[in-house]
Tab-separated table of N, CA, C and O in Angstrom:
chain	number	residue	atom	x	y	z
A	1	UNK	N	0.597	-1.385	-0.322
A	1	UNK	CA	-0.446	-0.101	0.176
A	1	UNK	C	0.921	1.498	0.057
A	1	UNK	O	2.097	1.121	0.962
A	2	UNK	N	0.391	2.530	-1.098
A	2	UNK	CA	0.862	2.970	-0.926
A	2	UNK	C	1.028	4.558	0.291
A	2	UNK	O	-0.198	4.019	0.534
A	3	UNK	N	2.257	5.133	0.508
A	3	UNK	CA	1.514	6.040	1.849
A	3	UNK	C	0.247	6.988	1.018
A	3	UNK	O	-0.247	7.091	2.395
A	4	UNK	N	0.459	7.396	-0.301
A	4	UNK	CA	-0.620	8.823	-0.214
A	4	UNK	C	-1.835	7.934	0.106
A	4	UNK	O	-3.300	8.554	0.274
A	5	UNK	N	-2.788	6.319	-0.259
A	5	UNK	CA	-3.467	5.437	-0.064
A	5	UNK	C	-3.580	5.089	1.468
A	5	UNK	O	-4.815	4.955	2.079
A	6	UNK	N	-3.089	5.292	2.308
A	6	UNK	CA	-3.090	5.107	3.683
A	6	UNK	C	-3.598	5.616	4.554
A	6	UNK	O	-3.151	6.864	4.763
A	7	UNK	N	-4.861	5.450	6.022
A	7	UNK	CA	-6.144	5.919	6.087
A	7	UNK	C	-4.951	6.714	7.451
A	7	UNK	O	-4.815	7.998	7.378
A	8	UNK	N	-4.737	6.003	7.782
A	8	UNK	CA	-3.437	6.187	9.392
A	8	UNK	C	-2.238	7.321	8.697
A	8	UNK	O	-2.252	7.914	9.760
A	9	UNK	N	-2.319	7.360	7.821
A	9	UNK	CA	-1.156	7.948	7.156
A	9	UNK	C	-1.703	9.334	7.075
A	9	UNK	O	-1.110	10.761	7.314
A	10	UNK	N	-3.485	9.542	6.285
A	10	UNK	CA	-3.514	11.107	6.549
A	10	UNK	C	-4.666	11.607	7.291
A	10	UNK	O	-4.436	12.382	7.651
A	11	UNK	N	-4.394	10.306	8.285
A	11	UNK	CA	-5.444	11.140	10.190
A	11	UNK	C	-3.993	11.567	10.642
A	11	UNK	O	-4.381	12.568	11.803
A	12	UNK	N	-2.979	11.847	11.091
A	12	UNK	CA	-1.761	12.147	10.872
A	12	UNK	C	-1.704	13.812	11.154
A	12	UNK	O	-1.801	14.375	12.378
A	13	UNK	N	-3.112	14.758	10.533
A	13	UNK	CA	-3.040	15.832	10.275
A	13	UNK	C	-3.753	15.992	10.203
A	13	UNK	O	-4.305	16.725	10.602
A	14	UNK	N	-4.868	15.388	11.793
A	14	UNK	CA	-6.466	15.564	11.381
A	14	UNK	C	-6.400	15.794	13.243
A	14	UNK	O	-6.530	15.199	14.518
A	15	UNK	N	-5.354	17.560	13.781
A	15	UNK	CA	-5.527	17.697	14.778
A	15	UNK	C	-6.888	17.412	16.196
A	15	UNK	O	-6.707	17.613	17.430
A	16	UNK	N	-8.445	17.290	15.271
A	16	UNK	CA	-9.055	17.133	15.911
A	16	UNK	C	-9.450	15.460	16.217
A	16	UNK	O	-10.292	15.879	17.171
A	17	UNK	N	-8.789	14.722	16.493
A	17	UNK	CA	-9.363	13.996	16.483
A	17	UNK	C	-7.790	12.953	17.575
A	17	UNK	O	-7.608	11.533	18.685
A	18	UNK	N	-6.966	13.509	17.065
A	18	UNK	CA	-4.918	13.957	18.350
A	18	UNK	C	-5.078	13.418	19.698
A	18	UNK	O	-5.827	14.985	19.452
A	19	UNK	N	-5.141	12.824	20.255
A	19	UNK	CA	-5.071	13.033	21.776
A	19	UNK	C	-3.427	13.345	22.290
A	19	UNK	O	-3.856	14.446	23.165
A	20	UNK	N	-2.373	13.004	21.762
A	20	UNK	CA	-1.564	12.570	22.400
A	20	UNK	C	-0.535	12.956	21.154
A	20	UNK	O	-1.317	11.837	19.958
A	21	UNK	N	0.232	13.218	21.142
A	21	UNK	CA	1.128	12.969	19.695
A	21	UNK	C	3.057	13.780	20.645
A	21	UNK	O	2.776	14.758	20.918
A	22	UNK	N	3.089	12.783	19.312
A	22	UNK	CA	5.748	13.309	19.528
A	22	UNK	C	5.667	13.243	18.097
A	22	UNK	O	5.021	12.785	17.547
A	23	UNK	N	7.641	12.916	17.947
A	23	UNK	CA	7.343	12.990	16.193
A	23	UNK	C	7.574	12.342	15.850
A	23	UNK	O	7.427	11.966	14.648
A	24	UNK	N	6.724	10.453	16.678
A	24	UNK	CA	7.551	9.247	15.969
A	24	UNK	C	5.648	8.818	15.753
A	24	UNK	O	5.325	8.217	14.929
A	25	UNK	N	4.497	9.332	16.767
A	25	UNK	CA	3.509	8.980	16.700
A	25	UNK	C	2.745	9.625	17.694
A	25	UNK	O	2.685	10.635	17.711
A	26	UNK	N	0.677	8.659	17.507
A	26	UNK	CA	0.188	10.213	17.116
A	26	UNK	C	-1.658	9.408	18.224
A	26	UNK	O	-1.033	7.663	17.015
A	27	UNK	N	-2.081	9.292	18.591
A	27	UNK	CA	-3.169	8.589	19.617
A	27	UNK	C	-3.935	9.171	19.230
A	27	UNK	O	-4.212	10.612	19.182
A	28	UNK	N	-5.091	8.373	19.074
A	28	UNK	CA	-6.137	8.899	18.842
A	28	UNK	C	-7.080	7.169	19.164
A	28	UNK	O	-6.765	6.227	19.843
A	29	UNK	N	-8.532	7.482	19.553
A	29	UNK	CA	-9.602	6.095	20.128
A	29	UNK	C	-9.874	5.430	19.312
A	29	UNK	O	-10.353	6.377	18.277
A	30	UNK	N	-9.962	4.177	19.310
A	30	UNK	CA	-10.286	3.402	18.452
A	30	UNK	C	-11.664	3.774	17.804
A	30	UNK	O	-12.594	3.812	19.084
A	31	UNK	N	-11.985	3.415	16.787
A	31	UNK	CA	-13.257	3.295	15.942
A	31	UNK	C	-14.846	2.418	16.795
A	31	UNK	O	-15.395	2.359	16.506
A	32	UNK	N	-13.569	1.251	16.809
A	32	UNK	CA	-14.033	0.141	17.269
A	32	UNK	C	-13.558	-0.355	18.011
A	32	UNK	O	-13.032	-1.313	18.730
A	33	UNK	N	-13.717	0.459	19.761
A	33	UNK	CA	-13.716	-0.061	20.915
A	33	UNK	C	-13.719	-1.802	21.292
A	33	UNK	O	-15.250	-1.644	20.866
A	34	UNK	N	-13.049	-1.990	22.516
A	34	UNK	CA	-13.728	-2.902	23.111
A	34	UNK	C	-13.511	-2.729	24.263
A	34	UNK	O	-14.409	-3.388	25.661
A	35	UNK	N	-13.760	-1.558	25.030
A	35	UNK	CA	-13.912	-1.277	26.176
A	35	UNK	C	-13.448	0.301	26.480
A	35	UNK	O	-12.967	0.836	25.100
A	36	UNK	N	-14.426	0.864	27.418
A	36	UNK	CA	-14.020	2.424	27.395
A	36	UNK	C	-12.414	2.711	27.313
A	36	UNK	O	-11.638	3.090	27.912
A	37	UNK	N	-12.896	4.420	26.392
A	37	UNK	CA	-10.776	4.432	26.719
A	37	UNK	C	-10.706	3.746	25.824
A	37	UNK	O	-9.238	4.672	24.741
A	38	UNK	N	-10.936	3.534	24.751
A	38	UNK	CA	-9.870	1.959	23.996
A	38	UNK	C	-8.676	2.461	22.312
A	38	UNK	O	-9.778	3.575	21.772
A	39	UNK	N	-7.627	2.759	22.721
A	39	UNK	CA	-7.083	3.979	22.798
A	39	UNK	C	-6.373	3.082	21.253
A	39	UNK	O	-5.746	1.801	21.694
A	40	UNK	N	-5.323	3.540	19.831
A	40	UNK	CA	-5.029	3.150	18.934
A	40	UNK	C	-4.125	3.799	18.934
A	40	UNK	O	-3.698	5.382	19.275
A	41	UNK	N	-1.836	3.591	19.506
A	41	UNK	CA	-1.191	4.614	19.142
A	41	UNK	C	-0.823	3.852	17.204
A	41	UNK	O	-0.339	2.963	16.978
A	42	UNK	N	-0.159	5.195	16.880
A	42	UNK	CA	-0.019	5.434	15.514
A	42	UNK	C	1.316	5.487	14.928
A	42	UNK	O	1.838	6.937	15.386
A	43	UNK	N	1.707	5.020	14.061
A	43	UNK	CA	3.643	5.890	13.955
A	43	UNK	C	3.041	6.711	12.854
A	43	UNK	O	2.073	6.559	12.175
A	44	UNK	N	3.102	7.758	13.057
A	44	UNK	CA	3.616	9.045	11.691
A	44	UNK	C	3.593	8.635	10.659
A	44	UNK	O	3.380	9.256	9.506
A	45	UNK	N	5.154	8.396	9.942
A	45	UNK	CA	5.788	7.621	9.096
A	45	UNK	C	5.175	6.734	8.781
A	45	UNK	O	4.828	5.435	9.794
A	46	UNK	N	5.343	5.804	7.831
A	46	UNK	CA	4.749	4.848	7.904
A	46	UNK	C	5.319	3.590	7.470
A	46	UNK	O	5.682	3.145	6.595
A	47	UNK	N	4.520	2.429	8.843
A	47	UNK	CA	5.503	1.717	8.764
A	47	UNK	C	4.336	0.684	9.287
A	47	UNK	O	4.041	0.713	9.860
A	48	UNK	N	4.849	-1.090	8.983
A	48	UNK	CA	3.896	-1.267	8.542
A	48	UNK	C	4.869	-2.664	9.974
A	48	UNK	O	3.180	-2.884	11.067
A	49	UNK	N	6.087	-2.799	10.585
A	49	UNK	CA	5.806	-4.413	11.063
A	49	UNK	C	6.788	-3.423	12.495
A	49	UNK	O	7.643	-2.556	12.197
A	50	UNK	N	5.911	-3.604	13.988
A	50	UNK	CA	6.742	-3.639	15.004
A	50	UNK	C	7.659	-3.572	14.886
A	50	UNK	O	9.027	-2.100	15.918
A	51	UNK	N	8.362	-4.981	14.368
A	51	UNK	CA	9.738	-4.733	14.084
A	51	UNK	C	11.192	-4.175	13.458
A	51	UNK	O	12.060	-4.651	13.556
A	52	UNK	N	10.408	-3.010	12.632
A	52	UNK	CA	10.935	-2.118	11.322
A	52	UNK	C	10.888	-1.241	12.884
A	52	UNK	O	11.818	-0.180	12.013
A	53	UNK	N	10.218	-1.450	13.869
A	53	UNK	CA	10.664	0.314	14.245
A	53	UNK	C	12.543	0.700	14.817
A	53	UNK	O	13.208	-0.104	14.827
A	54	UNK	N	13.217	2.246	14.717
A	54	UNK	CA	14.321	2.032	15.578
A	54	UNK	C	14.351	2.308	16.755
A	54	UNK	O	13.389	2.363	16.871
A	55	UNK	N	15.563	2.367	17.343
A	55	UNK	CA	15.507	2.213	19.057
A	55	UNK	C	15.466	3.579	19.240
A	55	UNK	O	14.478	3.531	20.470
A	56	UNK	N	15.898	5.218	19.005
A	56	UNK	CA	15.267	6.043	18.855
A	56	UNK	C	13.256	6.519	18.829
A	56	UNK	O	12.810	7.276	19.658
A	57	UNK	N	12.760	5.330	18.158
A	57	UNK	CA	11.243	5.896	17.466
A	57	UNK	C	10.701	5.163	19.247
A	57	UNK	O	9.538	5.081	19.394
A	58	UNK	N	11.889	3.859	19.562
A	58	UNK	CA	11.201	3.176	20.581
A	58	UNK	C	11.157	3.520	22.388
A	58	UNK	O	10.138	3.014	23.090
A	59	UNK	N	12.088	4.746	22.334
A	59	UNK	CA	11.674	5.516	22.502
A	59	UNK	C	10.311	6.109	22.622
A	59	UNK	O	9.725	6.203	24.478
A	60	UNK	N	10.236	6.998	21.827
A	60	UNK	CA	9.465	7.676	21.440
A	60	UNK	C	7.219	7.294	22.060
A	60	UNK	O	7.219	8.210	23.196
A	61	UNK	N	7.947	5.350	22.040
A	61	UNK	CA	6.552	5.159	21.721
A	61	UNK	C	6.513	4.375	23.679
A	61	UNK	O	5.311	5.084	24.080
A	62	UNK	N	7.081	4.410	24.641
A	62	UNK	CA	7.329	4.659	25.179
A	62	UNK	C	7.029	5.865	26.091
A	62	UNK	O	5.931	5.662	27.273
A	63	UNK	N	7.552	6.684	26.058
A	63	UNK	CA	7.741	8.288	26.344
A	63	UNK	C	5.307	8.334	25.964
A	63	UNK	O	5.097	9.059	26.652
A	64	UNK	N	5.329	8.068	24.636
A	64	UNK	CA	3.541	8.408	24.001
A	64	UNK	C	3.061	7.371	24.913
A	64	UNK	O	1.365	7.259	25.146
A	65	UNK	N	3.223	5.974	25.506
A	65	UNK	CA	2.226	5.035	25.981
A	65	UNK	C	1.576	6.194	26.775
A	65	UNK	O	1.345	5.510	27.747
A	66	UNK	N	3.285	6.300	28.111
A	66	UNK	CA	2.900	7.151	29.511
A	66	UNK	C	2.401	8.002	29.643
A	66	UNK	O	1.477	8.115	30.514
A	67	UNK	N	2.249	8.765	28.315
A	67	UNK	CA	1.772	10.369	27.772
A	67	UNK	C	0.009	9.312	27.867
A	67	UNK	O	-0.859	10.197	28.522
A	68	UNK	N	-0.166	9.027	27.560
A	68	UNK	CA	-1.749	8.534	26.822
A	68	UNK	C	-2.159	7.979	28.048
A	68	UNK	O	-3.378	7.605	28.197
A	69	UNK	N	-1.897	6.915	29.456
A	69	UNK	CA	-2.288	6.042	30.160
A	69	UNK	C	-2.615	7.575	31.265
A	69	UNK	O	-2.998	6.958	31.772
A	70	UNK	N	-1.849	8.438	31.270
A	70	UNK	CA	-2.419	9.688	32.115
A	70	UNK	C	-3.678	10.293	31.681
A	70	UNK	O	-4.476	10.271	32.355
A	71	UNK	N	-3.305	10.513	30.788
A	71	UNK	CA	-4.590	11.149	30.015
A	71	UNK	C	-5.857	10.232	29.989
A	71	UNK	O	-6.883	10.248	30.458
A	72	UNK	N	-5.660	8.935	29.501
A	72	UNK	CA	-7.305	7.912	29.843
A	72	UNK	C	-7.438	7.709	30.732
A	72	UNK	O	-7.955	7.226	32.091
A	73	UNK	N	-6.711	7.732	32.814
A	73	UNK	CA	-6.617	7.262	33.976
A	73	UNK	C	-7.512	9.028	34.405
A	73	UNK	O	-8.159	8.400	34.799
A	74	UNK	N	-6.724	9.814	33.959
A	74	UNK	CA	-8.092	10.910	34.495
A	74	UNK	C	-9.782	11.240	33.868
A	74	UNK	O	-10.203	11.486	33.994
A	75	UNK	N	-9.286	10.768	32.176
A	75	UNK	CA	-11.037	10.504	31.900
A	75	UNK	C	-11.186	9.159	32.432
A	75	UNK	O	-13.294	9.346	31.914
A	76	UNK	N	-11.211	8.352	31.995
A	76	UNK	CA	-12.078	6.801	32.199
A	76	UNK	C	-11.531	5.798	34.107
A	76	UNK	O	-11.972	5.245	33.756
A	77	UNK	N	-10.629	6.217	34.430
A	77	UNK	CA	-9.957	6.033	35.622
A	77	UNK	C	-10.435	4.029	35.811
A	77	UNK	O	-10.993	4.055	36.374
A	78	UNK	N	-9.256	3.883	34.535
A	78	UNK	CA	-8.687	2.061	34.698
A	78	UNK	C	-8.526	2.146	35.924
A	78	UNK	O	-7.566	2.776	36.026
A	79	UNK	N	-9.026	0.866	36.098
A	79	UNK	CA	-7.669	0.100	37.122
A	79	UNK	C	-6.233	-0.850	36.283
A	79	UNK	O	-6.206	-1.484	37.035
A	80	UNK	N	-6.378	-0.968	35.477
A	80	UNK	CA	-5.550	-2.086	34.213
A	80	UNK	C	-5.497	-1.977	32.880
A	80	UNK	O	-6.640	-0.797	32.631
A	81	UNK	N	-3.848	-2.323	32.238
A	81	UNK	CA	-4.614	-1.686	31.395
A	81	UNK	C	-4.192	-3.393	30.004
A	81	UNK	O	-3.262	-3.906	30.261
A	82	UNK	N	-5.229	-3.484	28.757
A	82	UNK	CA	-3.761	-3.847	27.487
A	82	UNK	C	-3.287	-2.883	26.524
A	82	UNK	O	-3.720	-3.050	26.511
A	83	UNK	N	-2.046	-3.784	26.706
A	83	UNK	CA	-1.080	-3.286	24.943
A	83	UNK	C	-0.845	-4.325	24.145
A	83	UNK	O	0.160	-5.066	24.947
A	84	UNK	N	-0.779	-3.847	22.600
A	84	UNK	CA	-0.443	-5.341	21.851
A	84	UNK	C	-0.802	-4.509	20.276
A	84	UNK	O	-1.302	-3.215	20.898
A	85	UNK	N	0.782	-5.767	19.728
A	85	UNK	CA	0.516	-5.737	18.484
A	85	UNK	C	-0.558	-7.225	18.197
A	85	UNK	O	0.036	-7.249	18.899
A	86	UNK	N	-1.132	-5.942	16.890
A	86	UNK	CA	-1.388	-7.729	15.659
A	86	UNK	C	-0.495	-7.245	14.828
A	86	UNK	O	-0.889	-6.646	13.957
A	87	UNK	N	0.589	-8.348	15.161
A	87	UNK	CA	1.561	-8.324	14.137
A	87	UNK	C	1.818	-8.938	12.930
A	87	UNK	O	1.536	-10.847	13.750
A	88	UNK	N	0.940	-8.602	12.597
A	88	UNK	CA	0.783	-9.719	10.879
A	88	UNK	C	-0.753	-10.462	11.124
A	88	UNK	O	-1.431	-10.145	11.473
A	89	UNK	N	-1.143	-10.727	9.797
A	89	UNK	CA	-2.424	-11.426	9.287
A	89	UNK	C	-2.372	-12.292	10.352
A	89	UNK	O	-4.306	-12.289	10.622
A	90	UNK	N	-2.088	-12.718	10.560
A	90	UNK	CA	-2.429	-14.266	11.328
A	90	UNK	C	-2.901	-14.118	12.432
A	90	UNK	O	-3.475	-14.347	13.193
A	91	UNK	N	-1.330	-12.953	13.541
A	91	UNK	CA	-2.317	-12.526	14.605
A	91	UNK	C	-3.640	-11.124	14.082
A	91	UNK	O	-3.919	-10.500	16.165
A	92	UNK	N	-3.650	-10.804	13.190
A	92	UNK	CA	-5.426	-10.108	13.747
A	92	UNK	C	-5.115	-8.469	12.631
A	92	UNK	O	-5.915	-7.726	12.634
A	93	UNK	N	-4.134	-8.852	12.150
A	93	UNK	CA	-3.548	-7.326	11.718
A	93	UNK	C	-5.112	-7.362	9.941
A	93	UNK	O	-4.870	-8.084	9.286
A	94	UNK	N	-5.206	-5.414	10.059
A	94	UNK	CA	-6.204	-5.591	8.939
A	94	UNK	C	-5.710	-4.273	8.478
A	94	UNK	O	-6.044	-4.719	7.079
A	95	UNK	N	-5.618	-3.176	8.490
A	95	UNK	CA	-4.343	-2.550	7.734
A	95	UNK	C	-2.907	-2.652	8.232
A	95	UNK	O	-2.750	-3.048	8.731
A	96	UNK	N	-2.601	-2.464	6.613
A	96	UNK	CA	-0.917	-2.385	6.624
A	96	UNK	C	-0.232	-1.218	6.784
A	96	UNK	O	-0.074	-0.824	5.984
A	97	UNK	N	-0.539	-0.705	8.114
A	97	UNK	CA	0.161	0.609	9.520
A	97	UNK	C	0.971	0.433	10.252
A	97	UNK	O	-0.434	-1.240	10.842
A	98	UNK	N	1.606	0.567	10.736
A	98	UNK	CA	1.807	-0.573	12.831
A	98	UNK	C	0.838	0.778	13.789
A	98	UNK	O	0.670	1.489	14.031
A	99	UNK	N	-0.210	-0.263	14.275
A	99	UNK	CA	-1.300	0.532	15.471
A	99	UNK	C	-0.711	-0.442	16.826
A	99	UNK	O	-0.640	-1.426	16.875
A	100	UNK	N	-0.673	0.297	18.169
A	100	UNK	CA	-0.104	-0.382	18.981
A	100	UNK	C	-1.423	-0.359	19.469
A	100	UNK	O	-2.470	0.631	19.918
A	101	UNK	N	-1.931	-1.271	20.706
A	101	UNK	CA	-3.807	-0.961	21.109
A	101	UNK	C	-3.584	-0.405	21.908
A	101	UNK	O	-3.000	-1.889	23.676
A	102	UNK	N	-4.398	0.650	23.177
A	102	UNK	CA	-3.530	-0.101	24.329
A	102	UNK	C	-5.267	0.063	25.007
A	102	UNK	O	-6.786	1.101	24.539
A	103	UNK	N	-6.141	-0.338	25.483
A	103	UNK	CA	-7.031	-0.786	25.648
A	103	UNK	C	-7.282	-0.830	27.409
A	103	UNK	O	-6.784	-1.002	28.287
A	104	UNK	N	-8.279	-0.100	28.099
A	104	UNK	CA	-8.065	0.188	29.475
A	104	UNK	C	-8.932	-0.575	30.034
A	104	UNK	O	-10.347	-1.115	29.498
A	105	UNK	N	-9.175	-1.421	31.189
A	105	UNK	CA	-9.972	-1.588	31.593
A	105	UNK	C	-10.014	-2.221	32.827
A	105	UNK	O	-10.174	-1.035	34.028
A	106	UNK	N	-11.493	-3.012	33.987
A	106	UNK	CA	-12.094	-2.037	35.004
A	106	UNK	C	-12.991	-3.846	35.792
A	106	UNK	O	-12.786	-4.614	34.611
A	107	UNK	N	-12.316	-3.203	36.624
A	107	UNK	CA	-12.517	-4.256	38.090
A	107	UNK	C	-13.854	-4.981	36.986
A	107	UNK	O	-14.902	-4.230	36.836
A	108	UNK	N	-14.483	-6.372	36.968
A	108	UNK	CA	-15.913	-6.879	36.272
A	108	UNK	C	-16.067	-6.706	34.851
A	108	UNK	O	-16.554	-7.492	35.307
A	109	UNK	N	-15.144	-6.315	33.990
A	109	UNK	CA	-15.307	-6.524	32.795
A	109	UNK	C	-15.617	-7.055	32.084
A	109	UNK	O	-15.828	-7.577	30.661
A	110	UNK	N	-14.818	-8.233	32.964
A	110	UNK	CA	-14.825	-9.928	32.575
A	110	UNK	C	-15.081	-10.978	33.903
A	110	UNK	O	-14.560	-9.599	34.225
A	111	UNK	N	-15.442	-11.422	33.558
A	111	UNK	CA	-15.849	-12.847	35.104
A	111	UNK	C	-14.713	-13.116	35.570
A	111	UNK	O	-14.012	-13.280	36.508
A	112	UNK	N	-12.886	-13.667	34.430
A	112	UNK	CA	-12.324	-13.575	35.133
A	112	UNK	C	-11.268	-12.902	34.087
A	112	UNK	O	-10.783	-14.327	33.439
A	113	UNK	N	-10.543	-12.112	34.517
A	113	UNK	CA	-9.318	-11.535	33.563
A	113	UNK	C	-8.061	-11.611	33.581
A	113	UNK	O	-6.935	-11.571	32.707
A	114	UNK	N	-7.780	-12.842	34.706
A	114	UNK	CA	-6.519	-13.606	34.941
A	114	UNK	C	-6.108	-14.356	33.527
A	114	UNK	O	-6.893	-14.903	32.888
A	115	UNK	N	-5.235	-13.725	32.711
A	115	UNK	CA	-3.850	-14.183	32.188
A	115	UNK	C	-4.240	-13.232	30.387
A	115	UNK	O	-3.721	-13.724	29.241
A	116	UNK	N	-5.123	-11.822	31.381
A	116	UNK	CA	-5.445	-11.409	30.144
A	116	UNK	C	-5.891	-12.341	28.419
A	116	UNK	O	-6.670	-12.206	28.681
A	117	UNK	N	-5.273	-12.048	27.178
A	117	UNK	CA	-6.103	-11.976	26.373
A	117	UNK	C	-5.780	-13.744	26.147
A	117	UNK	O	-6.689	-14.178	25.146
A	118	UNK	N	-5.549	-14.122	26.873
A	118	UNK	CA	-5.203	-15.897	27.470
A	118	UNK	C	-6.575	-16.286	27.223
A	118	UNK	O	-6.275	-17.357	26.703
A	119	UNK	N	-7.316	-15.695	27.518
A	119	UNK	CA	-9.425	-16.444	28.123
A	119	UNK	C	-9.037	-16.563	26.677
A	119	UNK	O	-10.488	-16.999	26.631
A	120	UNK	N	-9.413	-15.451	25.477
A	120	UNK	CA	-10.009	-15.674	24.668
A	120	UNK	C	-9.150	-16.505	22.468
A	120	UNK	O	-10.086	-16.829	22.081
A	121	UNK	N	-7.710	-17.120	23.664
A	121	UNK	CA	-7.128	-17.955	22.653
A	121	UNK	C	-7.289	-19.465	22.669
A	121	UNK	O	-7.403	-20.034	24.092
A	122	UNK	N	-7.979	-20.037	21.866
A	122	UNK	CA	-7.615	-22.115	23.157
A	122	UNK	C	-6.859	-22.307	22.141
A	122	UNK	O	-6.736	-22.997	20.715
A	123	UNK	N	-4.985	-22.695	22.343
A	123	UNK	CA	-4.393	-23.129	22.101
A	123	UNK	C	-4.215	-25.247	21.966
A	123	UNK	O	-3.686	-25.506	23.254
A	124	UNK	N	-3.715	-24.698	21.237
A	124	UNK	CA	-4.085	-27.190	20.486
A	124	UNK	C	-2.280	-27.505	20.555
A	124	UNK	O	-2.859	-28.294	19.603
A	125	UNK	N	-1.714	-27.038	21.235
A	125	UNK	CA	-0.521	-27.775	21.363
A	125	UNK	C	-0.445	-29.166	21.427
A	125	UNK	O	0.529	-30.618	22.039
């Protein structure tokens, strides 16, 4: 996919939806949230794979995760978070642009949250 055709490359200039940003990433609310406050962190540069990030980009990622968490804590008072990447189509990637999900979790949102997403995956090893 060309950068000029990528939805996430186009969204980086829409200041009305951006929650936080730094030189490498911007954050917005997910349009199909799985919980209240579910947000995504998006690379400003057209990158597809998490493993293609450079060392300095990981530093920017760390800081924007912390900033986003502060904002989400203030707005939604979450008791926990899941942070994840759908790396590859087999893992659920639907858009060819790197995004990280930051999913606020709340006491009682599922019967037993132990193991995080493991409760939805059935490994047959």
